[in-house]
PDB file of C-alpha atoms in Angstrom:
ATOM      1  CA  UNK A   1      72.507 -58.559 -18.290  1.00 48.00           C
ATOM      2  CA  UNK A   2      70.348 -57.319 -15.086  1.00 50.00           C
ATOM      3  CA  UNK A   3      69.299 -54.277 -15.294  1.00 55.00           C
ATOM      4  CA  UNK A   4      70.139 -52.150 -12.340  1.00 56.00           C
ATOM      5  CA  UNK A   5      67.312 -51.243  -9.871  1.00 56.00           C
ATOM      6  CA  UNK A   6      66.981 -47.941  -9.797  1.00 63.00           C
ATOM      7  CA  UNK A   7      66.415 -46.371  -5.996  1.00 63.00           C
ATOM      8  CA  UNK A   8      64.558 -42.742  -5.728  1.00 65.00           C
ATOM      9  CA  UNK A   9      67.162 -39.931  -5.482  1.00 78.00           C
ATOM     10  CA  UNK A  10      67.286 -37.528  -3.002  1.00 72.00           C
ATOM     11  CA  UNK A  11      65.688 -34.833  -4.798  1.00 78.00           C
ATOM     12  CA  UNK A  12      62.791 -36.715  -5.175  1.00 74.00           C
ATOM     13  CA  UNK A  13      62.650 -37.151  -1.475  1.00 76.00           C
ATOM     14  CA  UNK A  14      62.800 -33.917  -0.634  1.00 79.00           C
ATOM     15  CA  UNK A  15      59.735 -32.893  -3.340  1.00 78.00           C
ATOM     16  CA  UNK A  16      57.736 -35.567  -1.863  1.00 79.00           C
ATOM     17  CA  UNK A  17      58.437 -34.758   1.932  1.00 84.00           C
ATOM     18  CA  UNK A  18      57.568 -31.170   0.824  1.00 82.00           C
ATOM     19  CA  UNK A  19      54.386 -32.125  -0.853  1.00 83.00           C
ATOM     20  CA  UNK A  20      53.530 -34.266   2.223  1.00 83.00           C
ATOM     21  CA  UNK A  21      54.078 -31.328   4.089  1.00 82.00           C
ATOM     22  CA  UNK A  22      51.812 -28.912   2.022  1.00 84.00           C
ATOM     23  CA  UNK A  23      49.189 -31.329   2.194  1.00 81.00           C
ATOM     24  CA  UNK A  24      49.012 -31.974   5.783  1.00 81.00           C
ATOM     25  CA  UNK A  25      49.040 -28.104   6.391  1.00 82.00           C
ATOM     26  CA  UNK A  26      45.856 -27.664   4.053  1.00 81.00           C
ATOM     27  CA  UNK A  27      44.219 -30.595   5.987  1.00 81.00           C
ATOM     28  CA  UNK A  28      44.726 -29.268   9.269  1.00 78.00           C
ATOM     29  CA  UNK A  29      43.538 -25.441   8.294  1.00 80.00           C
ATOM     30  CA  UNK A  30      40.729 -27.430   6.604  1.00 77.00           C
ATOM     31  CA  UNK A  31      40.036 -29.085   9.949  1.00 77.00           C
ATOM     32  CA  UNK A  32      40.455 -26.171  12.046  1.00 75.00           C
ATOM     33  CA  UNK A  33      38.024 -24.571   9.613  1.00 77.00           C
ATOM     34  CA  UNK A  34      35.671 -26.565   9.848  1.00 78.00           C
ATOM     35  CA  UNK A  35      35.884 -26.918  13.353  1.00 79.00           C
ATOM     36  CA  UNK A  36      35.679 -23.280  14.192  1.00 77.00           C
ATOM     37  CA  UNK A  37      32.710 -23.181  11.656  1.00 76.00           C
ATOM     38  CA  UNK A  38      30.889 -25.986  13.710  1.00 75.00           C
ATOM     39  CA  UNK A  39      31.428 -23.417  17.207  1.00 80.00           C
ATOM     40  CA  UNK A  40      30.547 -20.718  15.677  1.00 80.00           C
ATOM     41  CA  UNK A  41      27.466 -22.574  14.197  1.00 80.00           C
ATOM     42  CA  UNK A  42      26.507 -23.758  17.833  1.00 87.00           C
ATOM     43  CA  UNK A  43      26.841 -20.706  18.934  1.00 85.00           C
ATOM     44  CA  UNK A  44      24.337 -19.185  16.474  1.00 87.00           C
ATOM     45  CA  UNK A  45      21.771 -22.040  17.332  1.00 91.00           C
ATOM     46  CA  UNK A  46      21.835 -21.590  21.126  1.00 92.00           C
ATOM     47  CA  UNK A  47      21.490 -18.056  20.675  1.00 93.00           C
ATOM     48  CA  UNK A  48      18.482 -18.811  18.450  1.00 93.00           C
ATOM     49  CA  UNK A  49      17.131 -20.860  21.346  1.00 93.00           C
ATOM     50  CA  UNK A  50      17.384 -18.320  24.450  1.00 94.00           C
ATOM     51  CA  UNK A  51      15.945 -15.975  22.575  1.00 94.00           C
ATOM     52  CA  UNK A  52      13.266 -18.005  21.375  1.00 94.00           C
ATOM     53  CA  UNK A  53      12.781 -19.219  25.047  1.00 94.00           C
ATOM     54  CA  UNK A  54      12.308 -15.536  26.173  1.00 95.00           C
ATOM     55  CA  UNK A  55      10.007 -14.798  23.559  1.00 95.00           C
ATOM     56  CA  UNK A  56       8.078 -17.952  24.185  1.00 95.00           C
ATOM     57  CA  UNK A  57       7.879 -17.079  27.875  1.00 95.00           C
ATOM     58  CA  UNK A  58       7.020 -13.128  27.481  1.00 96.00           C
ATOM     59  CA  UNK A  59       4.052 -14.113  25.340  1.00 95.00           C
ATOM     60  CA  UNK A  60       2.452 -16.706  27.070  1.00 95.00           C
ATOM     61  CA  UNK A  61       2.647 -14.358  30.097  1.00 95.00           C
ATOM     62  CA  UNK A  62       0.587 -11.508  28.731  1.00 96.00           C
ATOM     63  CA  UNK A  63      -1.829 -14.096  27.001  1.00 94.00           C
ATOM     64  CA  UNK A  64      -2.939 -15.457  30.275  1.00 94.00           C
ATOM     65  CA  UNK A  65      -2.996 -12.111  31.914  1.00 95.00           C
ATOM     66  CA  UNK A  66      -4.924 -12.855  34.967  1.00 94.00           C
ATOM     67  CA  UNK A  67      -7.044  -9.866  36.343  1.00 94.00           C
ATOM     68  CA  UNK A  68      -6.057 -10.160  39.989  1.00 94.00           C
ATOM     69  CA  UNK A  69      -4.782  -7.735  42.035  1.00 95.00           C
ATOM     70  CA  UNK A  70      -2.223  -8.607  44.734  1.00 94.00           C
ATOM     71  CA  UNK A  71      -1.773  -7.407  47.757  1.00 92.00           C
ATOM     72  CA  UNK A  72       0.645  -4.489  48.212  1.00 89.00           C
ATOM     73  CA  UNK A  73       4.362  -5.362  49.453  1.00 82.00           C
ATOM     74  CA  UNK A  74       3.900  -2.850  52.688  1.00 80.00           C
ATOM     75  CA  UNK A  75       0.429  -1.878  54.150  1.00 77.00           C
ATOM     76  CA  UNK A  76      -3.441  -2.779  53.474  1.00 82.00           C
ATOM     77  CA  UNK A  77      -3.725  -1.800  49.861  1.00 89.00           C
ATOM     78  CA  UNK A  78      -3.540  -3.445  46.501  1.00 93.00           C
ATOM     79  CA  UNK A  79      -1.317  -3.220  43.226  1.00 92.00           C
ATOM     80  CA  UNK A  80      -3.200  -3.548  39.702  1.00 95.00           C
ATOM     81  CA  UNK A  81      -3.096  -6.792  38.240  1.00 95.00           C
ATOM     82  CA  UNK A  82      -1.188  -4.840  35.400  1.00 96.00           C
ATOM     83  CA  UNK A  83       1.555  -2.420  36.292  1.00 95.00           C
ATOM     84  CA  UNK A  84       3.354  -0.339  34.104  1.00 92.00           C
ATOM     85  CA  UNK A  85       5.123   3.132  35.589  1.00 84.00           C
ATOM     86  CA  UNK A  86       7.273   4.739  32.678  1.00 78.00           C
ATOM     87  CA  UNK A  87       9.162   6.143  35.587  1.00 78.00           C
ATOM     88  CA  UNK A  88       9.756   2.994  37.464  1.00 82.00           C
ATOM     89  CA  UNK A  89      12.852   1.196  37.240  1.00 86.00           C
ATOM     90  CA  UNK A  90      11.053  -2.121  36.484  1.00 90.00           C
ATOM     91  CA  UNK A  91       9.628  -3.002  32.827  1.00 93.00           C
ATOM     92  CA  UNK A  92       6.251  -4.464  33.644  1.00 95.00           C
ATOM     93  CA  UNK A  93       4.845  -6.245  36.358  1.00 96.00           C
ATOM     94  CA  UNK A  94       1.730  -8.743  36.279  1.00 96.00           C
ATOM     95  CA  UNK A  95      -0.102 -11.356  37.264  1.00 96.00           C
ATOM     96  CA  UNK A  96      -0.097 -14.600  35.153  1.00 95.00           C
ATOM     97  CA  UNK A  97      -2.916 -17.183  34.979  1.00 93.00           C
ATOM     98  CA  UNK A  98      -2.248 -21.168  34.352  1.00 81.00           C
ATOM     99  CA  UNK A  99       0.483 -21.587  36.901  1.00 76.00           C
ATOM    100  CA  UNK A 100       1.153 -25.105  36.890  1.00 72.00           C
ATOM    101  CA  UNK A 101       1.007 -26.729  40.500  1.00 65.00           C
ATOM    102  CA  UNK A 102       2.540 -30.431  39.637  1.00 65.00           C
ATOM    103  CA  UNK A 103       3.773 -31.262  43.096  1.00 65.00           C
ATOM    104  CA  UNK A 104       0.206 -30.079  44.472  1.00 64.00           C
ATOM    105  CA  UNK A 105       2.399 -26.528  46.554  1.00 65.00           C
ATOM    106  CA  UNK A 106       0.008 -24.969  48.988  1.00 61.00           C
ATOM    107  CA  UNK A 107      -0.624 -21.649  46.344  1.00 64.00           C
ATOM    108  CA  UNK A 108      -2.476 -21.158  44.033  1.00 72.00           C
ATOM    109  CA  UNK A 109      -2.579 -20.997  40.450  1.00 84.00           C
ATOM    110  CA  UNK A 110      -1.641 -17.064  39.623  1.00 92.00           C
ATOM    111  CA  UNK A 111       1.640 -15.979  39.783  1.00 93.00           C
ATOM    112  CA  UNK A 112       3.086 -12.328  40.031  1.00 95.00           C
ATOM    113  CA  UNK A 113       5.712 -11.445  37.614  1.00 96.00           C
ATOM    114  CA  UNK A 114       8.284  -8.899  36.843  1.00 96.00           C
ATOM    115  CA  UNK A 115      10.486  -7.896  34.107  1.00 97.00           C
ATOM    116  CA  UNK A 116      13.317  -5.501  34.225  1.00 95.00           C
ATOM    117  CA  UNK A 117      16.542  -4.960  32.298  1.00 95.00           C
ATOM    118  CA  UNK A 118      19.897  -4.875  34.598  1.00 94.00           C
ATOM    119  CA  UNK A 119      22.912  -3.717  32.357  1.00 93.00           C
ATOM    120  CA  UNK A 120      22.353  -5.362  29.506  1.00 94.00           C
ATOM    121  CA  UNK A 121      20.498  -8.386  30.458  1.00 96.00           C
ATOM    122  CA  UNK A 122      16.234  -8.844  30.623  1.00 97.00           C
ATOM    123  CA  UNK A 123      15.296 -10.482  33.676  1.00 97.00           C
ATOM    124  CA  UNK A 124      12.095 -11.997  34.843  1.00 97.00           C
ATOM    125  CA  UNK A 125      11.423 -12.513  38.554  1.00 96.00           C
ATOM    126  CA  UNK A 126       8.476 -14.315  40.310  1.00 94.00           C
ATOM    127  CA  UNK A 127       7.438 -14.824  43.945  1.00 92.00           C
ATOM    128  CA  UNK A 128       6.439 -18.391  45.044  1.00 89.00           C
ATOM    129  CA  UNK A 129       2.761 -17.136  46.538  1.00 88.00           C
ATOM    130  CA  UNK A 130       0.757 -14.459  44.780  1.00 89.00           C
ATOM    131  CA  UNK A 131      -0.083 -11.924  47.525  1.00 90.00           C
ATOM    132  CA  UNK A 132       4.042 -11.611  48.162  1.00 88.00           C
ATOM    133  CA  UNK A 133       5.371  -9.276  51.526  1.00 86.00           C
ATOM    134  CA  UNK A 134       8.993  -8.270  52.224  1.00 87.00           C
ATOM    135  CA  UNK A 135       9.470 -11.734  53.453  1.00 87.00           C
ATOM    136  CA  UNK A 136       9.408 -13.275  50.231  1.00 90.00           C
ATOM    137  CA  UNK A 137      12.264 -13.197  48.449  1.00 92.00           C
ATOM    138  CA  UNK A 138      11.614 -13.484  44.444  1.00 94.00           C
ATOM    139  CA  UNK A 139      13.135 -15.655  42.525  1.00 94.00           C
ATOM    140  CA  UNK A 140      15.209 -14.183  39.160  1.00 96.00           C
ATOM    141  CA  UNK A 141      15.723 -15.738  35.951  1.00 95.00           C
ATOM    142  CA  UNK A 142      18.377 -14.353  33.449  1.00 96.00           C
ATOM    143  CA  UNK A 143      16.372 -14.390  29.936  1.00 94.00           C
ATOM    144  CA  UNK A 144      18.542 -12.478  27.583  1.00 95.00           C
ATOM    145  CA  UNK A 145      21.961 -10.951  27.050  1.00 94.00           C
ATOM    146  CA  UNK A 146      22.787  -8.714  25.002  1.00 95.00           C
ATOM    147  CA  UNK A 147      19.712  -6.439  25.293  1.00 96.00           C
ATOM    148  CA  UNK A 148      20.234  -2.736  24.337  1.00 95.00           C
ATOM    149  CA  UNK A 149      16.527  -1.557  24.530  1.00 94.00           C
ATOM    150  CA  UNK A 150      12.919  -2.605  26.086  1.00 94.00           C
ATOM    151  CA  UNK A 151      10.095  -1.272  25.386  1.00 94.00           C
ATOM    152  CA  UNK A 152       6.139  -1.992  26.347  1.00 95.00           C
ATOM    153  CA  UNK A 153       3.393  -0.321  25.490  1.00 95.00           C
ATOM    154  CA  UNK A 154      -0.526  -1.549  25.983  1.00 96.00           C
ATOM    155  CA  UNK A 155      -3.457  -0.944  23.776  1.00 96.00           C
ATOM    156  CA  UNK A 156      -6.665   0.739  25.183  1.00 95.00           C
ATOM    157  CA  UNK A 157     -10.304   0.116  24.573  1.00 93.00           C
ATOM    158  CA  UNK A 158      -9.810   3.512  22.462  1.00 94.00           C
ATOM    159  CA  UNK A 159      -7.499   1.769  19.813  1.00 95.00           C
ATOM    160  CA  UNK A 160      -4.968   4.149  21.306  1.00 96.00           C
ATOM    161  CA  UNK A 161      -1.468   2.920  22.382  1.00 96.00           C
ATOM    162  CA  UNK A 162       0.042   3.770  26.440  1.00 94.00           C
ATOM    163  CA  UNK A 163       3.166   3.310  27.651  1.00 93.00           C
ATOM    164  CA  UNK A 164       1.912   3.452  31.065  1.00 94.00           C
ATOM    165  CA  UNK A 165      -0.633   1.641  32.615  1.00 95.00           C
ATOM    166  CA  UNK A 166      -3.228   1.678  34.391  1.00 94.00           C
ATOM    167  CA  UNK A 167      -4.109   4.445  32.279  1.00 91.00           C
ATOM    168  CA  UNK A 168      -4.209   8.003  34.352  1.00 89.00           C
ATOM    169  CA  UNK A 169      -7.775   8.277  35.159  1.00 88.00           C
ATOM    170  CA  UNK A 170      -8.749   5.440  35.828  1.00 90.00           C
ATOM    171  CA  UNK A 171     -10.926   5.082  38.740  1.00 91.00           C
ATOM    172  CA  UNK A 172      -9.272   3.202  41.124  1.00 86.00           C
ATOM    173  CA  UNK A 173     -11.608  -0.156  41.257  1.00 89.00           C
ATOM    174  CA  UNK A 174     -11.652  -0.345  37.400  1.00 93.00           C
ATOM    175  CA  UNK A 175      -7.902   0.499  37.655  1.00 94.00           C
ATOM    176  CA  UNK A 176      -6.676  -2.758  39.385  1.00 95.00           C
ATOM    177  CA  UNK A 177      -8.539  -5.409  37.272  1.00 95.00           C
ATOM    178  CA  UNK A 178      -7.947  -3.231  33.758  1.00 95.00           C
ATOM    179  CA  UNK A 179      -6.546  -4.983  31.299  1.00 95.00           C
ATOM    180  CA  UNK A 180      -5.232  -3.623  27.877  1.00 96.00           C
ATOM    181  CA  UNK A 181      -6.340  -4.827  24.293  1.00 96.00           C
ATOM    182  CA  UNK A 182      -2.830  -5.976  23.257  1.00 97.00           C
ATOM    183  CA  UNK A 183       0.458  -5.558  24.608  1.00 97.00           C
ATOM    184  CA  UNK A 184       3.204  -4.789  22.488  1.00 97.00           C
ATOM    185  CA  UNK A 185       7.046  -5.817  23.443  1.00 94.00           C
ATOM    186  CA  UNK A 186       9.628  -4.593  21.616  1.00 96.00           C
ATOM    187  CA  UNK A 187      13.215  -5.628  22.453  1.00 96.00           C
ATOM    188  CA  UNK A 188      16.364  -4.111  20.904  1.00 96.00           C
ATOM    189  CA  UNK A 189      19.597  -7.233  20.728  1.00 95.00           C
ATOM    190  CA  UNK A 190      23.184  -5.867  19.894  1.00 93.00           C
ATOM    191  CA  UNK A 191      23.527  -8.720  17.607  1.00 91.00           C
ATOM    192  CA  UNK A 192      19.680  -9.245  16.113  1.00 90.00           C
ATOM    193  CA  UNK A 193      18.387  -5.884  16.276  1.00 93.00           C
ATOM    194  CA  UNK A 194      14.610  -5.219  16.931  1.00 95.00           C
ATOM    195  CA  UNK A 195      12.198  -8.321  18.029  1.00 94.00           C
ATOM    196  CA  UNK A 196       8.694  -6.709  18.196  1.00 95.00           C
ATOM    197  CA  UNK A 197       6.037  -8.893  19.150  1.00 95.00           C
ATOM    198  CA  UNK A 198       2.231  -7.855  19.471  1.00 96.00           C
ATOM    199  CA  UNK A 199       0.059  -9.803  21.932  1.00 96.00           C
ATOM    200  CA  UNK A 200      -3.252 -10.362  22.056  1.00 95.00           C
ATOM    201  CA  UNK A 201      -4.533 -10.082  25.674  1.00 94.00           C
ATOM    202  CA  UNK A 202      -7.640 -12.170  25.854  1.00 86.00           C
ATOM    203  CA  UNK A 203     -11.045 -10.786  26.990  1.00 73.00           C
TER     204      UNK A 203
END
């Protein structure tokens, strides 16, 4: 005699549609895991990057700290090549050596630069010609977000650290091509804490 096939009962239907179903709810958490794990991961790594990028920037602009004194905004006088007023609303303001002139630009090769912290972002403006007036409008470049704190202070010839500088005292002519020992930049992120970076200035 034949034997009679024997066809899956509906039971064991419904436990395989139901393990079908389990599975393909595990793989799509597991996908949406992972893929949430990959954003948050490229998020991490850009961060990484702009901060690196400001830090990059912020030190190579003290290390070719140019003594040149520019031209003040209104009148006949002149602004130290380093600025620092604790009082002032601006961070720092300087002038940078090694300005790169590619398209050969009618200026020259120092460039006046200031840093200041609006809300919580560090910005870093620059003016397209190195003796700048009211004409010349500067030209701003968002650095970092995020920033809860900045802090400079400059190292003297006494091995003493100033948060403002020129240092009071200073005769004027001394006072506009002074240059500090070190600088040291310390910036407070609401998501890395402190970055503190000391910077040679050289001689």
């Amino acid at each position: 005699m034949m034997r009679r096939q024997r066809a899956f009962t509906l039971i064991e239907v419904l436990v395989a549609t139901v393990i079908l179903a389990i599975l393909s709810v595990m793989a799509h958490r597991g996908v949406a895991e992972t893929r949430l794990a990959v954003e948050r991961t490229r998020a991490h790594m850009d961060r990484v990057r702009e901060v690196q990028r400001a830090v990059t920037l912020i030190t190579a602009d003290f290390r070719q700290l140019a003594p040149r004194p520019v031209r003040a905004l209104v009148g006949d006088g002149y602004r130290p090549a380093l600025e620092r007023d604790p009082n002032a609303i601006n961070l720092v303001e300087l002038s940078r050596a090694g300005w790169s002139n590619t398209i050969g630009a009618p200026r020259g090769t120092v460039q006046r630069v200031l840093y200041l912290v609006e809300g919580d972002k560090l910005i870093r403006r620059h003016w397209q010609v190195t003796d700048a007036t009211l004409a010349n409008e500067p030209v701003s470049r968002e650095l970092l977000t995020g920033v809860d704190r900045v802090q400079v202070r400059y190292l003297n010839a006494s091995r003493e650290w100033q948060e403002q500088w020129p240092q009071l005292g200073t005769p004027a002519p001394i006072a506009l091509r002074a240059r500090p020992l070190a600088v040291e930049f310390l910036i407070v992120l609401s998501d890395y804490g402190e970055i503190r970076r000391v910077i040679e200035v050289p001689g």
